[in-house]
Coordinates of C-alpha atoms and ligand atoms in Angstrom, one line a residue:
M1 CA 99.1 135.9 24.4
S2 CA 101.2 137.6 26.7
K3 CA 104.6 139.2 27.2
T4 CA 107.3 139.1 29.7
D5 CA 111.0 140.0 29.9
W6 CA 112.1 136.4 31.0
I7 CA 110.7 133.1 31.1
V8 CA 111.9 130.5 33.4
V9 CA 110.6 126.9 32.5
G10 CA 110.1 124.9 35.6
G11 CA 110.2 126.5 39.2
G12 CA 112.3 123.5 40.7
S13 CA 115.6 123.6 42.4
A14 CA 117.3 125.3 39.5
G15 CA 114.4 127.4 38.2
C16 CA 113.8 128.9 41.7
V17 CA 117.5 129.9 42.1
V18 CA 117.5 131.4 38.6
A19 CA 114.3 133.3 39.0
A20 CA 115.4 134.6 42.2
R21 CA 118.7 135.8 41.2
L22 CA 117.3 137.5 38.0
A23 CA 114.9 139.4 39.7
N24 CA 117.2 140.6 42.2
P25 CA 120.3 141.7 40.3
N26 CA 121.9 144.2 42.9
G27 CA 120.0 147.4 41.6
Q28 CA 120.2 146.9 37.8
R29 CA 116.7 146.7 36.3
C30 CA 116.1 143.2 35.0
G31 CA 112.3 143.6 34.2
K32 CA 109.6 140.9 34.7
V33 CA 110.7 137.3 35.2
T34 CA 107.7 134.8 34.5
I35 CA 108.3 131.1 36.0
I36 CA 106.0 128.7 34.4
E37 CA 105.3 126.0 36.8
P38 CA 102.4 123.5 36.5
P39 CA 99.9 123.5 39.4
A40 CA 100.2 121.2 42.4
N41 CA 98.4 121.0 45.6
T42 CA 99.7 123.7 47.8
T43 CA 97.4 123.5 50.6
R44 CA 99.4 123.6 53.8
R45 CA 100.0 120.0 55.0
V46 CA 101.8 119.2 58.1
D47 CA 103.7 116.4 56.0
R48 CA 105.2 119.1 53.9
E49 CA 107.0 120.5 57.1
R50 CA 108.1 117.6 59.2
P51 CA 111.3 116.1 57.8
A52 CA 110.7 112.4 59.1
K53 CA 107.5 112.5 56.9
W54 CA 109.2 113.3 53.5
L55 CA 108.5 109.6 52.2
N56 CA 104.7 110.2 52.4
L57 CA 105.1 113.2 49.8
L58 CA 106.2 110.5 47.1
G59 CA 103.0 109.4 45.1
S60 CA 101.3 112.3 46.2
D61 CA 100.0 115.3 44.1
E62 CA 103.3 117.0 44.5
D63 CA 104.9 114.1 42.7
W64 CA 105.0 113.7 38.9
N65 CA 104.9 109.8 39.6
L66 CA 107.1 108.5 36.7
A67 CA 108.1 105.1 36.3
T68 CA 110.9 103.5 34.4
A69 CA 110.6 100.9 31.6
E70 CA 111.4 97.3 32.7
N71 CA 115.2 96.9 33.8
C72 CA 116.6 93.8 32.2
Q73 CA 119.3 93.9 34.9
L74 CA 116.9 94.4 37.7
A75 CA 114.7 91.3 37.2
N76 CA 112.7 93.1 35.0
R77 CA 111.4 95.5 37.5
T78 CA 110.1 98.7 36.7
L79 CA 111.1 101.5 39.3
R80 CA 108.9 104.4 40.4
W81 CA 110.8 107.8 39.8
P82 CA 109.3 110.3 41.8
R83 CA 109.9 114.1 40.5
G84 CA 108.6 116.9 42.6
R85 CA 105.8 119.0 40.9
G86 CA 104.9 122.6 42.2
L87 CA 107.1 125.4 43.2
G88 CA 110.4 124.0 44.5
G89 CA 110.2 121.0 42.2
S90 CA 112.2 117.8 43.4
S91 CA 113.3 119.8 46.5
R92 CA 109.7 119.8 47.6
I93 CA 109.7 116.3 48.1
N94 CA 113.3 115.3 48.6
A95 CA 115.3 114.0 51.5
M96 CA 116.9 117.5 52.0
I97 CA 120.7 116.2 52.3
W98 CA 123.0 119.1 51.6
F99 CA 126.0 117.5 49.8
P100 CA 128.3 120.2 48.4
P101 CA 130.1 119.1 45.1
T102 CA 133.3 117.4 46.0
R103 CA 136.8 118.5 44.7
K104 CA 136.5 115.6 41.9
D105 CA 133.0 117.1 41.1
L106 CA 134.5 120.5 40.7
Q107 CA 137.3 119.2 38.3
I108 CA 134.7 117.4 36.3
L109 CA 132.7 120.9 35.8
V110 CA 135.9 122.6 35.0
E111 CA 137.1 119.9 32.3
A112 CA 133.6 120.0 30.9
S113 CA 133.7 123.9 30.7
G114 CA 137.0 123.4 28.7
G115 CA 138.8 125.3 31.2
L116 CA 136.3 128.3 31.2
W117 CA 135.4 127.9 34.9
K118 CA 138.1 127.8 37.6
I119 CA 137.8 125.6 40.8
S120 CA 138.3 128.6 43.0
E121 CA 135.3 130.5 40.9
L122 CA 133.1 127.6 41.4
Q123 CA 134.0 127.5 45.2
D124 CA 133.0 131.2 45.4
D125 CA 129.6 130.5 43.8
L126 CA 129.2 127.8 46.2
D127 CA 129.9 129.9 49.2
E128 CA 127.4 132.4 47.6
L129 CA 124.7 129.7 47.3
T130 CA 125.3 128.5 50.9
K131 CA 124.6 132.0 52.0
L132 CA 121.3 131.8 50.4
T133 CA 120.3 128.3 51.2
R134 CA 121.6 128.2 54.7
P135 CA 121.7 124.5 55.3
E136 CA 121.6 123.5 59.0
Q137 CA 123.1 121.0 61.3
P138 CA 120.6 118.9 62.8
A139 CA 119.7 119.1 66.5
W140 CA 118.5 115.4 66.8
Q141 CA 120.2 112.2 65.5
S142 CA 119.2 108.5 65.9
E143 CA 120.9 105.9 67.5
A144 CA 121.8 104.3 64.3
A145 CA 123.5 107.6 62.9
E146 CA 125.4 108.0 66.1
R147 CA 126.5 104.3 66.3
F148 CA 127.5 104.2 62.6
L149 CA 129.6 107.4 62.9
N150 CA 131.5 106.0 65.7
A151 CA 132.0 102.7 63.7
A152 CA 133.2 104.4 60.4
K153 CA 136.1 106.3 62.4
Q154 CA 137.2 102.9 64.1
F155 CA 137.0 101.3 60.4
N156 CA 139.0 104.0 58.9
A157 CA 138.0 103.0 55.0
G158 CA 136.5 106.4 54.2
V159 CA 135.0 109.4 55.5
A160 CA 131.5 109.6 57.1
W161 CA 129.7 112.5 58.5
T162 CA 126.3 113.8 59.6
Y163 CA 124.6 115.4 56.6
M164 CA 123.7 119.0 56.7
R165 CA 120.0 119.7 55.6
L166 CA 118.1 122.3 53.6
N167 CA 115.7 122.9 56.8
R168 CA 114.9 125.9 59.0
A169 CA 114.9 125.4 62.6
G170 CA 114.0 121.6 61.8
R171 CA 111.4 122.2 59.4
R172 CA 111.6 121.2 55.6
W173 CA 112.8 124.2 53.4
N174 CA 113.1 124.4 49.7
P175 CA 114.5 127.0 47.3
A176 CA 110.9 128.3 46.3
E177 CA 111.2 130.3 49.5
L178 CA 113.9 132.1 47.6
L179 CA 111.3 133.9 45.5
T180 CA 109.5 135.3 48.4
T181 CA 112.7 136.7 49.7
A182 CA 113.5 138.0 46.3
Q183 CA 110.0 139.5 46.0
A184 CA 110.0 141.2 49.4
S185 CA 113.7 142.6 49.1
G186 CA 113.8 144.1 45.6
S187 CA 110.9 143.4 43.2
T188 CA 109.7 146.8 42.8
A189 CA 113.1 148.4 42.3
S190 CA 114.9 145.8 40.1
G191 CA 112.2 143.6 38.8
S192 CA 109.3 141.4 39.6
I193 CA 108.4 137.7 39.8
E194 CA 105.2 136.3 38.5
V195 CA 104.4 132.6 38.8
Q196 CA 102.2 131.1 36.1
R197 CA 100.6 127.7 37.0
S198 CA 100.7 126.0 33.6
T199 CA 102.7 123.4 31.7
V200 CA 105.0 124.2 28.9
N201 CA 104.4 122.0 25.6
R202 CA 107.1 123.4 23.4
L203 CA 109.2 126.5 22.7
I204 CA 108.5 129.0 20.1
C205 CA 111.1 129.7 17.7
K206 CA 111.8 132.2 15.0
G207 CA 114.8 131.4 13.0
D208 CA 117.5 130.5 15.3
Q209 CA 116.1 132.6 18.2
I210 CA 113.6 131.1 21.0
I211 CA 110.9 133.9 21.4
G212 CA 108.6 132.2 23.6
V213 CA 106.7 129.0 24.8
E214 CA 103.4 127.3 24.1
T215 CA 101.7 126.5 27.3
C216 CA 98.6 124.4 28.3
D217 CA 96.4 124.7 31.4
D218 CA 92.6 123.9 32.2
H219 CA 91.8 126.8 29.8
G220 CA 93.6 125.3 26.9
K221 CA 96.6 126.3 24.8
N222 CA 98.3 129.8 25.2
E223 CA 101.5 131.5 24.1
I224 CA 103.9 133.6 26.0
F225 CA 106.7 135.7 24.5
A226 CA 109.9 136.8 26.1
N227 CA 111.9 140.1 25.2
K228 CA 115.1 138.9 26.9
G229 CA 115.0 135.2 26.7
V230 CA 113.9 131.7 27.8
I231 CA 115.7 129.6 30.6
I232 CA 114.8 126.1 30.4
C233 CA 114.8 124.5 34.0
A234 CA 112.3 121.5 33.7
G235 CA 114.6 118.8 35.0
A236 CA 116.3 115.8 33.9
I237 CA 113.2 114.3 32.3
A238 CA 111.2 117.2 31.4
T239 CA 113.8 119.4 29.7
P240 CA 114.8 117.1 26.9
A241 CA 111.2 116.1 26.6
I242 CA 110.4 120.0 25.7
L243 CA 113.2 120.2 23.6
M244 CA 112.4 117.3 21.6
R245 CA 108.6 118.4 21.2
S246 CA 110.3 121.6 20.0
G247 CA 112.0 119.7 17.1
I248 CA 115.5 119.6 18.9
G249 CA 116.8 116.1 19.2
P250 CA 117.7 112.8 17.6
R251 CA 116.2 112.9 14.1
D252 CA 115.0 109.3 14.2
Q253 CA 112.9 109.9 17.3
L254 CA 111.5 113.4 16.3
E255 CA 110.3 111.7 13.0
K256 CA 108.9 108.7 14.4
A257 CA 106.9 111.0 16.7
G258 CA 105.9 113.0 13.7
I259 CA 107.8 116.2 14.9
E260 CA 109.4 118.2 12.3
V261 CA 113.1 118.5 12.9
R262 CA 114.3 122.0 13.7
L263 CA 118.0 121.0 14.9
E264 CA 119.1 117.5 14.8
S265 CA 120.7 117.0 18.3
E266 CA 121.7 113.4 18.9
Q267 CA 122.5 113.7 22.5
V268 CA 119.3 115.3 23.9
G269 CA 117.8 112.6 26.1
Q270 CA 120.6 110.4 25.9
G271 CA 123.5 110.0 28.6
L272 CA 120.9 109.5 31.2
Q273 CA 122.6 108.7 34.6
D274 CA 121.3 107.9 38.1
H275 CA 122.6 106.4 41.3
L276 CA 121.2 102.9 42.2
I277 CA 121.1 102.1 45.8
M278 CA 121.3 98.6 47.2
P279 CA 119.8 98.6 50.8
M280 CA 121.5 96.3 53.4
I281 CA 118.9 96.1 56.2
F282 CA 119.9 95.0 59.7
Q283 CA 117.9 94.3 62.7
V284 CA 119.4 96.1 65.8
R285 CA 118.4 96.4 69.5
S286 CA 116.1 99.2 70.4
G287 CA 117.1 102.7 70.3
K288 CA 116.1 106.2 69.5
F289 CA 114.1 106.0 66.3
P290 CA 111.9 108.4 64.0
S291 CA 109.5 105.7 63.6
H292 CA 108.7 105.5 67.1
T293 CA 107.2 109.0 67.8
S294 CA 105.2 109.7 71.0
V295 CA 103.0 112.9 71.9
Q296 CA 106.0 114.3 73.5
D297 CA 107.9 114.0 70.3
I298 CA 105.2 115.8 68.4
V299 CA 105.2 118.5 70.9
R300 CA 109.3 118.8 70.8
W301 CA 109.1 119.1 67.1
Q302 CA 106.3 121.6 67.3
T303 CA 107.8 123.8 69.8
M304 CA 111.4 123.6 69.3
G305 CA 111.8 121.8 65.8
T306 CA 114.0 119.0 67.2
G307 CA 113.5 115.3 68.3
P308 CA 112.9 112.3 66.1
L309 CA 110.4 114.2 63.8
S310 CA 113.1 116.6 62.7
S311 CA 115.0 113.5 61.4
N312 CA 115.3 113.5 57.4
L313 CA 115.9 109.6 57.9
A314 CA 119.1 109.6 55.7
E315 CA 120.8 111.4 58.6
C316 CA 124.3 110.5 57.7
G317 CA 126.7 108.6 55.4
G318 CA 129.9 109.0 53.5
L319 CA 132.2 108.3 50.8
F320 CA 134.4 105.0 51.0
L321 CA 136.7 103.0 48.8
E322 CA 138.4 106.2 47.5
D323 CA 135.1 107.9 46.7
S324 CA 133.8 105.0 44.8
I325 CA 131.0 104.1 47.1
Q326 CA 128.6 106.3 49.1
I327 CA 126.8 104.9 52.1
H328 CA 123.6 106.2 53.3
V329 CA 122.3 105.4 57.0
T330 CA 118.7 105.2 57.9
P331 CA 117.3 104.3 61.1
T332 CA 114.5 102.4 59.2
H333 CA 113.7 99.1 57.2
Y334 CA 114.5 100.8 53.9
L335 CA 112.0 98.6 52.0
S336 CA 109.0 98.9 54.5
Y337 CA 109.1 102.3 56.1
P338 CA 106.8 104.2 56.7
K339 CA 104.6 101.0 57.4
P340 CA 104.8 100.6 61.3
A341 CA 107.3 97.9 62.3
D342 CA 107.4 95.9 65.5
L343 CA 111.2 95.4 65.6
A344 CA 113.9 98.1 65.1
F345 CA 116.1 98.3 62.0
M346 CA 119.0 100.3 60.4
T347 CA 119.8 100.3 56.8
L348 CA 123.3 100.9 55.1
G349 CA 122.2 102.0 51.6
V350 CA 125.3 101.2 49.3
N351 CA 125.7 102.8 46.0
A352 CA 128.3 103.1 43.3
T353 CA 129.0 107.1 43.0
Q354 CA 130.2 107.3 39.6
P355 CA 128.3 104.6 37.5
Q356 CA 129.3 103.9 34.0
S357 CA 126.1 102.8 32.6
T358 CA 124.2 105.4 30.7
G359 CA 120.4 105.3 29.7
M360 CA 118.1 107.1 27.4
L361 CA 114.7 108.9 27.3
Q362 CA 112.4 107.8 24.5
L363 CA 109.8 110.3 23.0
Q364 CA 106.6 108.3 22.5
S365 CA 104.5 111.2 20.7
S366 CA 104.2 114.7 20.2
D367 CA 101.4 114.9 22.7
P368 CA 102.8 116.3 26.0
Q369 CA 100.3 114.2 28.2
V370 CA 102.0 111.0 26.8
P371 CA 104.9 110.2 29.0
L372 CA 108.3 109.6 27.6
N373 CA 109.8 106.0 27.9
I374 CA 112.6 106.0 30.5
H375 CA 115.2 103.4 30.1
P376 CA 117.9 104.0 32.7
H377 CA 119.9 100.8 31.6
Y378 CA 121.1 100.5 35.2
L379 CA 124.2 98.1 35.6
Q380 CA 124.4 97.6 31.9
D381 CA 128.3 98.2 32.5
A382 CA 129.2 95.3 34.8
G383 CA 131.7 97.4 36.6
D384 CA 128.8 99.2 38.3
R385 CA 127.7 95.9 39.8
N386 CA 131.2 94.8 40.9
I387 CA 131.7 98.3 42.8
T388 CA 128.1 97.8 44.4
I389 CA 129.3 94.2 45.5
E390 CA 132.4 95.6 47.0
G391 CA 130.6 98.2 48.6
M392 CA 128.3 95.5 50.3
Q393 CA 131.3 93.7 51.4
L394 CA 132.8 96.8 52.9
A395 CA 129.5 97.4 54.7
R396 CA 129.3 94.2 56.2
R397 CA 133.0 94.2 57.5
L398 CA 132.3 97.6 58.9
V399 CA 129.2 96.3 60.9
K400 CA 131.2 93.1 62.1
E401 CA 134.6 94.5 62.8
T402 CA 133.5 97.6 64.9
D403 CA 131.3 98.2 68.1
L404 CA 128.2 98.2 65.8
S405 CA 128.4 94.4 65.8
Q406 CA 127.2 94.5 69.4
W407 CA 124.1 96.5 68.5
I408 CA 123.2 94.4 65.7
V409 CA 120.7 91.5 66.1
S410 CA 120.9 90.0 62.4
E411 CA 121.4 91.0 58.8
T412 CA 117.8 90.8 57.3
L413 CA 118.9 91.8 53.5
P414 CA 120.5 90.3 51.7
G415 CA 120.9 88.0 55.0
E416 CA 124.0 86.3 56.2
K417 CA 123.6 83.3 54.3
R418 CA 123.9 85.2 51.2
Y419 CA 127.6 85.8 51.0
T420 CA 128.8 84.9 47.7
D421 CA 129.2 87.5 44.8
Q422 CA 126.4 85.5 43.0
H423 CA 124.3 85.8 45.8
L424 CA 125.1 89.7 46.1
K425 CA 124.4 90.1 42.4
K426 CA 121.0 88.5 42.9
A427 CA 120.4 90.6 45.5
I428 CA 121.2 93.7 43.9
S429 CA 119.1 92.8 40.8
R430 CA 116.1 92.2 43.2
Y431 CA 116.2 94.8 45.8
S432 CA 118.2 97.8 44.8
Q433 CA 116.0 101.3 44.0
T434 CA 116.7 104.5 42.4
L435 CA 118.3 107.2 44.7
Y436 CA 116.2 109.7 42.7
H437 CA 119.1 111.5 41.0
P438 CA 118.4 111.4 37.2
S439 CA 120.6 113.7 35.3
G440 CA 123.0 114.2 32.2
T441 CA 120.0 114.2 29.5
S442 CA 121.0 117.5 27.9
R443 CA 124.9 117.8 28.9
L444 CA 126.8 120.6 29.1
G445 CA 130.3 120.7 27.5
V446 CA 132.6 121.9 24.7
T447 CA 132.4 118.6 22.5
N448 CA 130.5 118.8 19.1
S449 CA 127.9 116.5 20.7
S450 CA 127.3 118.6 23.9
V451 CA 123.5 120.2 23.9
V452 CA 124.5 123.2 25.9
T453 CA 127.5 125.4 26.0
P454 CA 129.4 126.3 29.2
D455 CA 127.4 129.6 28.9
F456 CA 124.4 127.5 29.3
Q457 CA 123.2 128.4 26.0
L458 CA 121.1 126.0 24.2
K459 CA 123.6 125.2 21.1
G460 CA 122.1 126.3 17.8
F461 CA 119.8 129.0 19.3
R462 CA 119.9 132.6 20.5
K463 CA 118.2 133.8 23.7
A464 CA 117.8 130.3 25.2
W465 CA 119.5 128.8 28.1
V466 CA 119.3 125.5 29.8
V467 CA 120.3 124.9 33.6
D468 CA 119.0 121.9 35.9
A469 CA 119.9 118.3 36.5
S470 CA 120.0 117.6 32.6
V471 CA 123.1 119.6 32.1
L472 CA 125.3 117.6 34.4
P473 CA 128.4 116.6 32.4
R474 CA 128.6 113.7 34.9
L475 CA 126.6 112.6 38.1
T476 CA 128.1 114.1 41.1
H477 CA 129.7 111.6 43.7
G478 CA 127.0 112.4 46.2
N479 CA 123.6 113.8 46.2
P480 CA 123.4 116.3 43.4
N481 CA 120.9 119.1 44.6
A482 CA 123.6 121.5 45.9
T483 CA 125.7 121.2 42.6
I484 CA 122.4 121.7 40.4
M485 CA 121.8 124.9 42.4
L486 CA 125.3 125.8 42.1
L487 CA 125.1 125.9 38.1
A488 CA 121.7 127.6 38.4
L489 CA 123.4 130.3 40.4
K490 CA 126.4 130.6 37.9
A491 CA 124.0 130.7 35.0
A492 CA 121.8 133.6 36.7
N493 CA 124.9 135.4 37.5
K494 CA 126.0 135.1 33.7
L495 CA 122.6 136.3 32.7
R496 CA 122.7 139.3 34.7
S497 CA 125.3 140.5 32.1
F498 CA 122.1 140.8 29.7
V499 CA 120.2 142.7 32.4
G500 CA 119.5 146.4 31.2
Ligands
FAD601 C1 112.4 111.7 46.5 C2 113.7 112.5 46.1 C3 114.7 112.5 47.2 C4 115.8 113.4 47.0 N1 116.8 113.5 47.9 C5 117.9 114.4 47.6 C6 118.6 114.6 48.7 O1 118.5 114.4 49.9 N2 119.7 115.5 48.4 C7 119.9 115.9 47.0 O2 120.9 116.5 46.8 N3 119.1 115.6 46.2 C8 118.0 114.9 46.3 N4 117.4 114.4 45.4 C9 117.6 115.1 43.9 C10 117.2 116.4 43.8 O3 116.2 116.9 44.5 C11 117.1 116.8 42.2 O4 118.3 116.3 41.8 C12 116.9 118.4 42.0 O5 115.9 118.8 42.7 C13 116.7 118.5 40.6 O6 116.6 119.9 40.3 P1 116.1 120.3 38.8 O7 115.9 121.9 38.9 O8 117.0 119.6 37.8 O9 114.5 119.6 38.7 P2 113.3 119.7 39.6 O10 113.7 120.3 40.9 O11 112.7 118.4 39.5 O12 112.5 120.8 38.9 C14 111.8 120.7 37.8 C15 110.6 121.7 37.7 O13 110.1 121.6 36.4 C16 108.7 121.5 36.6 N5 108.2 121.0 35.1 C17 108.2 119.8 34.5 N6 107.7 119.6 33.5 C18 107.4 120.9 33.1 C19 106.7 121.5 32.1 N7 106.4 120.9 31.0 N8 106.5 122.9 32.0 C20 106.7 123.6 33.2 N9 107.4 123.2 34.2 C21 107.7 122.0 34.3 C22 108.6 120.4 37.5 O14 107.1 120.5 38.1 C23 109.6 120.9 38.5 O15 109.0 121.9 39.5 C24 116.0 114.0 45.6 C25 115.1 113.8 44.5 C26 113.8 113.1 44.9 C27 112.7 113.1 43.8

C-alpha cells in the first residue's frame, strides 16, 4: 500500500497533459502526482522516431492489440483496433496528425457543457495547448499530396490542406515528453511526477468518495491511495472497463459478470463511436514516395529530419461536402503498405465525419485480463453508408475532373467497373477499416444519462474525474487527438483550483 496526492490512471494523450499541467501549477504547491501506466517495451528503437515507419508500431509490444467482434455490416469481418501502451498512449503509435477542433466541434462541446464553456475560452485553451505541443509544418511532401492539394483547389468542393504533425524537427513526438519538461522545470518547487508501471484493476471507494486504486503487476496486487483525487485517463476502452469493474455501469452487465453494483450508470460503455475509412486506391505514375527510400534518404532524415522518411504517410487531406466527408491522402497502397510494392500508388481514404451509428462495449468478466467485447455497430445507421458512398463518388470526380487524371494510371480499388451504389456498398463492407478513433463511452454532458459532468467529475462520486476520448460528447469532425488533449488541459486547469 502507498500514498500520493493525485493518481492519474493511464499515461496516454490525456493523462500526460493532465499530469504535466497538475505538477506545474505556476508556483502553487500541488504535491505528488502518480501516473499509473502499464509497462511497455521502452527500448529505443529507430521506428519510434521515423514518422514514415509508424505502421510498424501497430501490433508491436507498444500496442494493446485489441480487436472488435464480428461486424455484420462489414461482411462479418473483425477489425484490429490498435491502442497505444506505455507513456504517450495512443499518441505513441499514431499517425501524428494535428487536427484542431473545427468550429462545429467547439459548438458541440459548448452545447454538451450546457453553456458552461464558451467558444472563446475553448479557443484560448487550444492556444495554450498548441504552445505546449508545438505541431510542425512538414519539410517534405510526396507527389501524391502535392498533386491532390492542387486538384482540390481546382475542384472546389471543400477545403484541403497539409496536415500539421506532432513532430520535433521531423521526428515523432508525443505528450509523454511534457512530463520530462514538467519535471525539469518545476518539480521541486511545486510538485513531482512519479510513474508507476502497473495496471489499474479497479477504483477503491469509501462511501461516495474515490480514495484510491487497486493495481496489479508482476509482483501481484497492490493498493495506492490519493489524498486529493483520482483522474481516470485510460482511454475509450479501458476507462469504461475500469468503471464497470468498480461497480459503476449498466446493472445487467455488472450482475452478469458477478460485480456488485455500486452505481447504476446505463451509459458507461455505451455510445461508442469511431470513424470508418474506405480506401480508394489508385495506381499512379512514379513520383516521390516514402516507400522507396534510398541510403541518401536515410542520411537526409538522420541529419536534417526531412525527406521521405519524415512523411507521416497521411500527409494531407480535408473536409468536403459541408464537412460531412473527410478525405485523407496517402502515397501508398493503403491495404498492403508497408509491404514493398513494385508499382506506385496513392490512396484517397474517405470517411463520414459524423457517423450516427453507435456501438457498445460488453464486459465479459470481473477479471481485468479478460478483454471486453467491442461492438462498434459500424454502418448500423444506413445514412453513414450513404454519406460514404457520396464521398467515394466525390473522390472519383475529383480525380477525373482535375489535373490528377493525367497522373493516375487506373483505379485499383474499388475499380472503375464498380460504379453503382450496390458495388460501392459492397466495397465498403469488404474493405473499410477503423480510422483508430474510438470515443464517447463515458460521455460528458448535463443530461441525466451523462457519465461525467462538464467539470469532468465522475457523476455520483467525489474526488474522481474522467478525461480522455471516452468523455467526447460526439466524435470530432477530423482526427480527435488535439481535442482530447484540449479537454485534458481544461480538466487540469480546473483541478488546479483544488491545489493547495
Ligand atoms: C494507430 C493510430 C493512429 C492514430 N492517428 C491519429 C492521428 O494522426 N491524429 C489524431 O488526432 N488521432 C489519431 N489517433 C487517435 C488518437 O491517438 C487517440 O484518439 C488519442 O490518443 C486517445 O487519447 P486517450 O488519452 O483517450 O487514450 P490513450 O492515448 O490511448 O491513453 C490511454 C492510456 O491508458 C493506459 N491504460 C489502459 N488500460 C489501463 C489500465 N487498466 N491501467 C492503467 N493504464 C491503462 C494505456 O496504456 C494508455 O497509455 C490514432 C490512434 C491510433 C491507435
